[in-house]
Short mmCIF file of C-alpha atoms and ligand atoms in Angstrom, two decimals:
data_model
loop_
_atom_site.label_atom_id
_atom_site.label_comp_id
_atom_site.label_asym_id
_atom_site.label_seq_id
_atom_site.Cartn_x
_atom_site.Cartn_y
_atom_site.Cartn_z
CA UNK G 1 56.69 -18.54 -2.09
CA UNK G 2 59.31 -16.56 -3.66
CA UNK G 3 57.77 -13.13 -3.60
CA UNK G 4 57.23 -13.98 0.49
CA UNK G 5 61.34 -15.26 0.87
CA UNK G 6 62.74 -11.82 -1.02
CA UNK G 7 60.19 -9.86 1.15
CA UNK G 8 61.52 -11.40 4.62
CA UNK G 9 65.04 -11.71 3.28
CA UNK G 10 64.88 -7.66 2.68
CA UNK G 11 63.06 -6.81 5.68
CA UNK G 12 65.34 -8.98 7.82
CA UNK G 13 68.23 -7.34 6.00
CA UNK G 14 66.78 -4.20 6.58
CA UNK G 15 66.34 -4.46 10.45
CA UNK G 16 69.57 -6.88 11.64
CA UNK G 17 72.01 -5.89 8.61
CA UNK G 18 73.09 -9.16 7.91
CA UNK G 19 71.37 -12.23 5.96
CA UNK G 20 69.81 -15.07 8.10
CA UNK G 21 68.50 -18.62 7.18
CA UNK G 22 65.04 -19.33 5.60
CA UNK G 23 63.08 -22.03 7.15
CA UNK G 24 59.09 -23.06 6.22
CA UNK G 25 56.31 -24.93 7.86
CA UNK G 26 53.38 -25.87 6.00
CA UNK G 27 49.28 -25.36 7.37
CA UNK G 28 46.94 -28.74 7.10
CA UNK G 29 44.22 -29.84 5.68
CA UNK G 30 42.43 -33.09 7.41
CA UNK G 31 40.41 -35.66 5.24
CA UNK G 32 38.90 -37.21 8.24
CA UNK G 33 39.26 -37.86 11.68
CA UNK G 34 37.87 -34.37 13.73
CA UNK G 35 38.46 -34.03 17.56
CA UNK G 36 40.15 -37.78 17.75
CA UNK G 37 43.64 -36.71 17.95
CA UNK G 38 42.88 -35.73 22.15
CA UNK G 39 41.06 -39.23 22.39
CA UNK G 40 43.61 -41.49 21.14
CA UNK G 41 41.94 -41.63 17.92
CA UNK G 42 43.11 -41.60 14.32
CA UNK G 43 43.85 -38.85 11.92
CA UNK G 44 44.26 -38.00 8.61
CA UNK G 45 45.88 -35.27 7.72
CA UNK G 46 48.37 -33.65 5.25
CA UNK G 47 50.51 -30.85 4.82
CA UNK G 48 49.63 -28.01 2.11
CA UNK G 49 51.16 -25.60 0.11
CA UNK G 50 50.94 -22.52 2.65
CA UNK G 51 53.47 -22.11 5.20
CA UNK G 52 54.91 -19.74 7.60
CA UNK G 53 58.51 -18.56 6.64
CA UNK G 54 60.69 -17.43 8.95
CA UNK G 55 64.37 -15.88 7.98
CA UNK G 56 66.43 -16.14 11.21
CA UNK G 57 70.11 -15.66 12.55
CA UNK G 58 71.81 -16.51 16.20
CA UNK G 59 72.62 -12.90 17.21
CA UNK G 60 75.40 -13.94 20.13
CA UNK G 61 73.21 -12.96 23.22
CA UNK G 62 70.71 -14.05 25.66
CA UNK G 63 67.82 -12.07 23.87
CA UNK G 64 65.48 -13.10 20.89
CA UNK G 65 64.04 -10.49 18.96
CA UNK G 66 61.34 -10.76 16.42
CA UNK G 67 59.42 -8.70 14.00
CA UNK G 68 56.16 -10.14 12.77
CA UNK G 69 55.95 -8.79 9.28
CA UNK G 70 52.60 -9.58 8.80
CA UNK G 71 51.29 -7.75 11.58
CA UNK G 72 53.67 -4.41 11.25
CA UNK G 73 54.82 -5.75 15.12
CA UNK G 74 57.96 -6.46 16.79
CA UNK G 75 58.97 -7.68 19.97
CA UNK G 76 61.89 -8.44 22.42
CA UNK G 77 62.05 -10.90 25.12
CA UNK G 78 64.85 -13.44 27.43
CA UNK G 79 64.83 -17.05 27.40
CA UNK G 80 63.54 -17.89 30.74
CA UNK G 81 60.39 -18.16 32.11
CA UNK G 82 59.71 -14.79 33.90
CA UNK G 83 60.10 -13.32 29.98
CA UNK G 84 56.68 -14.15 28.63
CA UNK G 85 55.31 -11.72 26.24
CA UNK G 86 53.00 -9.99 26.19
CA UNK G 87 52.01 -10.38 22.48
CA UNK G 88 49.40 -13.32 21.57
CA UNK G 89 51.85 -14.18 18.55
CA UNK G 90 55.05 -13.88 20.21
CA UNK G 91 53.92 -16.04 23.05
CA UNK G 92 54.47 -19.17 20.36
CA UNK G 93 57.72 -18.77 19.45
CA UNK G 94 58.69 -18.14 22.98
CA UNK G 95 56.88 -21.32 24.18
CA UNK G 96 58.47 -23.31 21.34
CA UNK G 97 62.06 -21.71 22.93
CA UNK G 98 60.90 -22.80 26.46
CA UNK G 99 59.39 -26.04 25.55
CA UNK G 100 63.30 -27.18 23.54
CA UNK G 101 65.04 -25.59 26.96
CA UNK G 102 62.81 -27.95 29.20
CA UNK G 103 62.62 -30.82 27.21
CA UNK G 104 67.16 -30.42 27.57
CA UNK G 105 67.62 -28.92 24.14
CA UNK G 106 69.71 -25.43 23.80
CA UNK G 107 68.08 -22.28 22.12
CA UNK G 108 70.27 -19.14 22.39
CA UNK G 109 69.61 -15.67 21.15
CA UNK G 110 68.50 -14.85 17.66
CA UNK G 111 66.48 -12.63 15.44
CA UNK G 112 64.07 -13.30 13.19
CA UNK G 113 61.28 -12.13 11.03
CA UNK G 114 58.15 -14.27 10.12
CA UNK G 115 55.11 -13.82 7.69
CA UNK G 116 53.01 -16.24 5.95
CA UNK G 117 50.20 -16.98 3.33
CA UNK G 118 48.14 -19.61 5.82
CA UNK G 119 44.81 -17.84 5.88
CA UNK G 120 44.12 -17.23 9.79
CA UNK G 121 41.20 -18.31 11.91
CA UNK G 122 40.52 -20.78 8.57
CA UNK G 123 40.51 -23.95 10.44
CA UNK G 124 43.54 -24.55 8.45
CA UNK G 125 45.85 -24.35 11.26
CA UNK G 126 48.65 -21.13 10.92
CA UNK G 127 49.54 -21.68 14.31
CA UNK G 128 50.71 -24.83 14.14
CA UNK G 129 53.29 -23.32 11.40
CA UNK G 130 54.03 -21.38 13.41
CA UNK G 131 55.70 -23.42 15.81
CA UNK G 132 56.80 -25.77 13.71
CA UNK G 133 58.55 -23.52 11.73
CA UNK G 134 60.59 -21.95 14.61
CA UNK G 135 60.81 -25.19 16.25
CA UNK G 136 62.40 -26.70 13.04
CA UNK G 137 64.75 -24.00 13.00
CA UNK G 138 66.06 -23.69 16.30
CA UNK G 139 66.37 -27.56 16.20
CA UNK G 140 69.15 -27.02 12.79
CA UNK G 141 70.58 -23.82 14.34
CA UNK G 142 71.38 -24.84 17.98
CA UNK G 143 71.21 -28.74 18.30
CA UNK G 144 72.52 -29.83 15.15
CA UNK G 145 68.96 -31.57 14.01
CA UNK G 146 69.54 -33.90 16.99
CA UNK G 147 65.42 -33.63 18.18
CA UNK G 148 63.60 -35.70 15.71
CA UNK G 149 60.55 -34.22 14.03
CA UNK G 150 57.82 -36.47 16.26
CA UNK G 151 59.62 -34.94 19.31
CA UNK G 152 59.62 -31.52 17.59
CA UNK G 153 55.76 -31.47 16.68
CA UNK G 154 55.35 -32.37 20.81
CA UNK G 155 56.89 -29.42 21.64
CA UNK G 156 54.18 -27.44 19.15
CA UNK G 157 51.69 -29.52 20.99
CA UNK G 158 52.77 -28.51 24.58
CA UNK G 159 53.42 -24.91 23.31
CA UNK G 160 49.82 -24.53 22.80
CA UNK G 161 48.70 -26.07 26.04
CA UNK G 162 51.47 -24.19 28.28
CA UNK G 163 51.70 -20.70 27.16
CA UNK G 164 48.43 -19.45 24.84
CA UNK G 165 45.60 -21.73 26.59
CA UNK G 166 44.46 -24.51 24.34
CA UNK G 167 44.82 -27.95 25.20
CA UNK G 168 44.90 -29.29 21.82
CA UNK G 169 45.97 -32.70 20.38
CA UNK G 170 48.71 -33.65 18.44
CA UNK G 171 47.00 -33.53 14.97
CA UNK G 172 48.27 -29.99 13.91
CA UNK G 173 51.82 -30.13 14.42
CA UNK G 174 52.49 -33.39 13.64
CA UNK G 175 50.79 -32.53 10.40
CA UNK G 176 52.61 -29.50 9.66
CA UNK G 177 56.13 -30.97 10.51
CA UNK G 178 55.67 -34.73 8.95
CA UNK G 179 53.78 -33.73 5.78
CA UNK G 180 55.63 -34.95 2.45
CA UNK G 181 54.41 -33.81 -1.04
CA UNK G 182 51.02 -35.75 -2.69
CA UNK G 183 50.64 -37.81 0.73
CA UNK G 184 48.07 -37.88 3.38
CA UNK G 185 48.78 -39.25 6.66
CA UNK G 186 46.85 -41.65 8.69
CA UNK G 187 48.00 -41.17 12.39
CA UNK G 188 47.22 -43.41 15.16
CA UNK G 189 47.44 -40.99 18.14
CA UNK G 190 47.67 -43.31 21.55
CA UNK G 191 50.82 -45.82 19.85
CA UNK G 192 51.71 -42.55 17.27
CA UNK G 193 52.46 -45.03 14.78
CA UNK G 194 51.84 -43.40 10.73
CA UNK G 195 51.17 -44.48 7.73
CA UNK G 196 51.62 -42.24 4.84
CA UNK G 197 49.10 -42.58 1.86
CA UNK G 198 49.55 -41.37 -1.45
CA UNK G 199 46.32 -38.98 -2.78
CA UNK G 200 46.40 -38.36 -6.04
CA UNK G 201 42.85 -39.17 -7.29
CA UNK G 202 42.63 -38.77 -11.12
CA UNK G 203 39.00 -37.79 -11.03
CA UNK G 204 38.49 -35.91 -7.84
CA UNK G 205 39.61 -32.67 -6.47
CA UNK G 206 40.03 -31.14 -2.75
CA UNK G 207 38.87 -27.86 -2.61
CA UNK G 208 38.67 -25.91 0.66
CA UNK G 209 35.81 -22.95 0.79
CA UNK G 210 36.72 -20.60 3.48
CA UNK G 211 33.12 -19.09 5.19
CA UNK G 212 35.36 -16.22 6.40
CA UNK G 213 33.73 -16.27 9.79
CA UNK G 214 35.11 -17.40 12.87
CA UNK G 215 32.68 -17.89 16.10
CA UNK G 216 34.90 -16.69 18.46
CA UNK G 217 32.96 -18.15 21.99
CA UNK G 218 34.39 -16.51 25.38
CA UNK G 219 34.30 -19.86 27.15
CA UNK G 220 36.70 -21.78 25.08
CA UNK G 221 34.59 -24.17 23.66
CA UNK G 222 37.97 -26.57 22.49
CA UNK G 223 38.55 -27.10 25.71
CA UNK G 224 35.08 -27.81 26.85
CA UNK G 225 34.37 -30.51 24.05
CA UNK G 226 37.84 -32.38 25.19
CA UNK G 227 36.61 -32.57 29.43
CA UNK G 228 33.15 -33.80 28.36
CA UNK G 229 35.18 -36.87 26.21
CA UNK G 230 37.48 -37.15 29.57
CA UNK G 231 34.58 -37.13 31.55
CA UNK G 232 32.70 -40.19 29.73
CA UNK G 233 36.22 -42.19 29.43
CA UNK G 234 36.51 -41.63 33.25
CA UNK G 235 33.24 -43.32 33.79
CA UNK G 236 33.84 -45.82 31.72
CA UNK G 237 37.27 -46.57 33.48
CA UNK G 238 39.42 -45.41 30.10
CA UNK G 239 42.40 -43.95 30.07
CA UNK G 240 40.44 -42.50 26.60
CA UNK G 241 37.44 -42.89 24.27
CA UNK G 242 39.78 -44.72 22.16
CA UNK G 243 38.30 -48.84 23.43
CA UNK G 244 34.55 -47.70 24.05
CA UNK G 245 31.87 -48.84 22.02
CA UNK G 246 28.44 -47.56 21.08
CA UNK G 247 27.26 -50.44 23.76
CA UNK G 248 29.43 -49.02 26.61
CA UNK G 249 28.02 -45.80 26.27
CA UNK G 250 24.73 -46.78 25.79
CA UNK G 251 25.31 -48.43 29.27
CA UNK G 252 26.31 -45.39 31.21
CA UNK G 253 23.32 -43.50 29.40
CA UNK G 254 21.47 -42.69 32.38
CA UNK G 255 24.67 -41.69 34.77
CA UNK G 256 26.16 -38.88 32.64
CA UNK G 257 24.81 -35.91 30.99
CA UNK G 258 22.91 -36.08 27.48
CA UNK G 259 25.54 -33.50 26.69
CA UNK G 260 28.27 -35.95 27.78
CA UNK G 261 26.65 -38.53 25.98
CA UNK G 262 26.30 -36.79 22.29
CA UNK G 263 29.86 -36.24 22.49
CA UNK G 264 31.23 -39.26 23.69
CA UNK G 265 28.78 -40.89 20.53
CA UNK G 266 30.53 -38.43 17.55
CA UNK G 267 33.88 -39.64 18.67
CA UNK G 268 33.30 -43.58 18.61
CA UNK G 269 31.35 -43.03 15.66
CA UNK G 270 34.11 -40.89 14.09
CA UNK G 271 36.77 -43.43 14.62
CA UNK G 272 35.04 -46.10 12.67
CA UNK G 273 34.89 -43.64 9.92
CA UNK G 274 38.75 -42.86 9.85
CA UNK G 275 39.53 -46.56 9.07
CA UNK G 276 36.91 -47.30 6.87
CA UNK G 277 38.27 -44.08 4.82
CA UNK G 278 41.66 -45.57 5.08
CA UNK G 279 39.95 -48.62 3.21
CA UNK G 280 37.86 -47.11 0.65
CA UNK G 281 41.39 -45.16 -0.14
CA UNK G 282 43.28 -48.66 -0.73
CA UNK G 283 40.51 -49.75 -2.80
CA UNK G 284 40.14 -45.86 -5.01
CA UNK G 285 36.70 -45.59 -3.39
CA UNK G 286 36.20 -41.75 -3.41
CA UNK G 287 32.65 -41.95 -3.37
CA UNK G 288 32.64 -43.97 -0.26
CA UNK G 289 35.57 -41.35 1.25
CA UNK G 290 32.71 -38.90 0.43
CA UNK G 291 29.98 -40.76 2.03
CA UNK G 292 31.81 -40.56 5.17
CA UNK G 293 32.84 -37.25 4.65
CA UNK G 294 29.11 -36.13 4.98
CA UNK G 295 28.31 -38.59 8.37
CA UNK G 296 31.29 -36.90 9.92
CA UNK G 297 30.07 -33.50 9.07
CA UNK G 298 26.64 -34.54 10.77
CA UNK G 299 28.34 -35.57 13.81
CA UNK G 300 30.18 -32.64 14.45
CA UNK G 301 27.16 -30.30 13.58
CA UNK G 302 24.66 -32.32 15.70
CA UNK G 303 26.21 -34.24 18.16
CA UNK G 304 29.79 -32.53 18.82
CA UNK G 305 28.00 -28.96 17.93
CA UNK G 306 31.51 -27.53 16.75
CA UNK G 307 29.40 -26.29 13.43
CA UNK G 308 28.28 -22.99 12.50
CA UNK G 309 25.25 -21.73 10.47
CA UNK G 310 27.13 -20.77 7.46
CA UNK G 311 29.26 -24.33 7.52
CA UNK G 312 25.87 -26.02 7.35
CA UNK G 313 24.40 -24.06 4.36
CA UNK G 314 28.32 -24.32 2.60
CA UNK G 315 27.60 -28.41 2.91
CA UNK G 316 24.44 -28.23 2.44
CA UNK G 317 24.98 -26.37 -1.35
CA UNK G 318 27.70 -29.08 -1.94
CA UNK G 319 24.90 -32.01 -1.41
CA UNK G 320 22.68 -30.58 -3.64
CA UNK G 321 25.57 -29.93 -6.06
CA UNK G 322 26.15 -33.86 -6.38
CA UNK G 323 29.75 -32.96 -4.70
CA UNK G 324 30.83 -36.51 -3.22
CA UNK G 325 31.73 -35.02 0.50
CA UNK G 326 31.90 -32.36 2.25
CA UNK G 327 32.29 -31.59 6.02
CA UNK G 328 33.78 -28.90 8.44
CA UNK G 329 37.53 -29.21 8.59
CA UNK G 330 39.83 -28.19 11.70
CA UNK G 331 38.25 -27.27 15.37
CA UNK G 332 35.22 -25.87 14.10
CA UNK G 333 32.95 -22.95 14.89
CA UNK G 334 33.99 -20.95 11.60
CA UNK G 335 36.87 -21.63 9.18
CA UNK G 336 36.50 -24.12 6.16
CA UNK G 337 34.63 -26.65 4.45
CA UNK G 338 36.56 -29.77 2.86
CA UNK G 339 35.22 -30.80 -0.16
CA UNK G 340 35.41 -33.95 -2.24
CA UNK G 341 34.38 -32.88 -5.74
CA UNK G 342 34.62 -34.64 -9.55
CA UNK G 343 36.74 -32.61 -11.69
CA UNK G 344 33.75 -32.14 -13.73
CA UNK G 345 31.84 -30.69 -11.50
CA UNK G 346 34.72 -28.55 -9.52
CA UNK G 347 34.17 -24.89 -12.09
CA UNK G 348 30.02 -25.51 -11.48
CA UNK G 349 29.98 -26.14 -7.82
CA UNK G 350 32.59 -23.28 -6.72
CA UNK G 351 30.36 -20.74 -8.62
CA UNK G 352 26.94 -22.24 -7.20
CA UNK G 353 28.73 -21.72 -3.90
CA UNK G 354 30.63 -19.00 -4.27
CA UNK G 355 27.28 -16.82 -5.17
CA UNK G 356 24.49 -18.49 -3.10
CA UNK G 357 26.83 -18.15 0.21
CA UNK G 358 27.32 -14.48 -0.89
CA UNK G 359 23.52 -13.88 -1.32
CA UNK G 360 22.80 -15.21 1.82
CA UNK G 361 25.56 -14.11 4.32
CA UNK G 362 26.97 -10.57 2.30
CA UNK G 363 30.48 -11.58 1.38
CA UNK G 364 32.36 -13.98 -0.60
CA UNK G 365 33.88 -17.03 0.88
CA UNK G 366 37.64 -17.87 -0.31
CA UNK G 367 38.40 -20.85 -2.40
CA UNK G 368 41.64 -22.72 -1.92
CA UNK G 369 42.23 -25.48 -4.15
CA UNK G 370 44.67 -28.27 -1.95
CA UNK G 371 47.94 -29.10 -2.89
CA UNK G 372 49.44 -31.77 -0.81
CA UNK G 373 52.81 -30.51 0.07
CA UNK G 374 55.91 -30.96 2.28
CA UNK G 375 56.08 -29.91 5.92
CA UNK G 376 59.06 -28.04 7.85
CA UNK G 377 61.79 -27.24 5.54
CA UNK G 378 64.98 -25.30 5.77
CA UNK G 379 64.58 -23.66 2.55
CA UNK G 380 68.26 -22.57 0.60
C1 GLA X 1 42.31 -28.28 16.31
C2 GLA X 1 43.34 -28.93 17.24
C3 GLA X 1 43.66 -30.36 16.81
C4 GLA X 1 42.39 -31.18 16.58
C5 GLA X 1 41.39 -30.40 15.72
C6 GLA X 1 40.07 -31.10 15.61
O1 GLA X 1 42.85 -28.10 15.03
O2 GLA X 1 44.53 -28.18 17.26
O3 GLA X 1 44.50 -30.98 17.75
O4 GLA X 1 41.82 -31.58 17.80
O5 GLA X 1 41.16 -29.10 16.21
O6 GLA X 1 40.22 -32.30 14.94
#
């Protein structure tokens, strides 16, 4: 963290020649709760200890420019809606500008340089950082923190949807803005009403193993998963799959597709999971948090089909490990496993996994050990 702040400090120095203001937002991890967020579902998420930084200053004009340190890039572009970039990155923090303009906030000119230590395409959400770190920002440098932090994770949320294409839920942002240090958060997302949890489990450990492959399918498969769910709700008469039961569905078998229908059976199934997690947490029931962990990772391999070959062998290594749970994390198709472990059997299963996944695919996968953290930050 403090070799990344003297690095932007310097370069910002170096390209505006004047200091700016240091803000942070943090990447997630999420216990349980996959693909709910979009159907009214629950969550559980918190924030970790990798962030995007951002050092940034007003600059007196109508212009914003930013340098993506990262990335060697740097752009320029107005405030108004003919300016779009053409940059995939720069069209975030120009959506989070537009998306403050339109919801009646005020974002003037300013520069800024950003870099960050959330490993991309991980399933661990950098973009969401992203946003909420320039969203936090522009919220303490031009409307005096008046937009509270729900309001700015929403305008993450409709950044995504409005100017790069994905018409995610609400998960990510709210995550990466709302996290606080050693606490998980159980969202509901149709009344948005949170609970935070404390997760400090004395003899268990998160560990995250990165595959280091991302599926990257032409037909945006996100998008896809979230019409069949609307689709099914539809038919049921829903506003979302949030009130249907296994018996509902099981009604309308024959009148949508089996597609549809596999779907529409991960996410009712899914939601039962989230509060009987929230439960087994109350109680300090990590084996049953793992138990869970493993029926969710079925789900979304078999009936959601957001899994990958190489996910399935990383959980499959952690059964036969004895780790408690283990599942794909994020939107799937590549990125991360979560894993549940004992302490005592943490040093074991990371080098069982660690070599057999190399064997088999040709390259290590990245271990990131989870450290519950706090979300955006101005940092002094
Ligand atoms: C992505 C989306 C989230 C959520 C997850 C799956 O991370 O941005 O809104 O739907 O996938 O749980």
């Amino acid at each position: 963290m403090t070799t990344l702040k003297s690095e932007l400090g310097r370069r910002f120095t170096e390209r505006f020649g004047h200091p700016g203001t240091f803000y942070a937002s943090a990447g997630r991890i999420n216990l349980i709760g996959e693909h709910t967020d979009y159907n009214g579902g629950f969550v559980f998420p918190g924030a970790i200890d990798k962030v995007i930084m951002a050092d940034i200053a007003p600059n007196g004009t109508d212009r914003v420019n930013v340098v993506a340190m990262d990335l060697g890039e740097e752009t320029s572009f107005g405030l108004e809606e003919k300016d779009l970039p053409a940059q995939p990155w720069a069209r975030y923090v120009f959506g989070v500008c537009r998306e403050i303009i339109k919801a009646g906030g005020k974002v003037k000119g300013f520069d800024a340089v950003f870099a960050g230590n959330v490993p991309l395409g991980a399933g661990l959400s950098s973009s969401a950082a992203l946003e909420s770190c320039f969203a936090f920002a522009l919220n303490d440098l031009f409307n005096s923190n008046t937009i509270e932090g729900f309001r700015l994770a929403l305008i993450g949320q409709a950044t995504e949807h409005n100017y790069c294409g994905v018409n995610c839920g609400i998960m990510d942002q709210f995550a990466s803005v709302m996290g606080r240090r050693g606490q998980l958060i159980r969202l509901d997302c149709r009344s948005m009403e949170y609970e935070y949890f404390p997760f400090d489990p004395k003899d268990y450990e998160l560990v995250l193993i990165d595959s280091r492959v991302k599926h990257e399918l032409a037909d945006s498969p996100y998008n896809r998963r979230r019409e069949s769910c609307e689709r099914v709700a539809a038919r049921l008469g829903l506003d979302t799959l949030r009130d249907a039961t296994m018996e509902m569905l099981d009604g309308i078998r024959s009148d949508i597709s089996d597609e549809d229908y596999r779907r529409a059976r991960y996410v009712i199934g899914e939601k039962e999971r989230v509060l009987a997690v929230g439960e087994a947490l109350q109680r300090g029931d990590y084996e049953e948090v793992g138990r869970r962990m493993y029926a969710t990772h079925r789900g979304l391999s078999e009936d959601y089909e957001v899994s990958c070959d190489e996910l399935d062998f990383l959980v499959d290594l952690a059964r036969q490990c004895g780790v408690s749970g283990s599942r794909i994390m994020g939107g799937g198709f590549g990125g991360c496993t979560i894993n549940l472990v004992r302490r005592d059997l943490r040093d074991r299963f990371i080098a069982t996994a660690t070599g057999r996944f190399e064997e088999r695919y040709g390259h290590r996968p990245a271990i990131y050990p989870v450290v519950i953290s706090d979300g955006a930050r101005r940092l002094d």
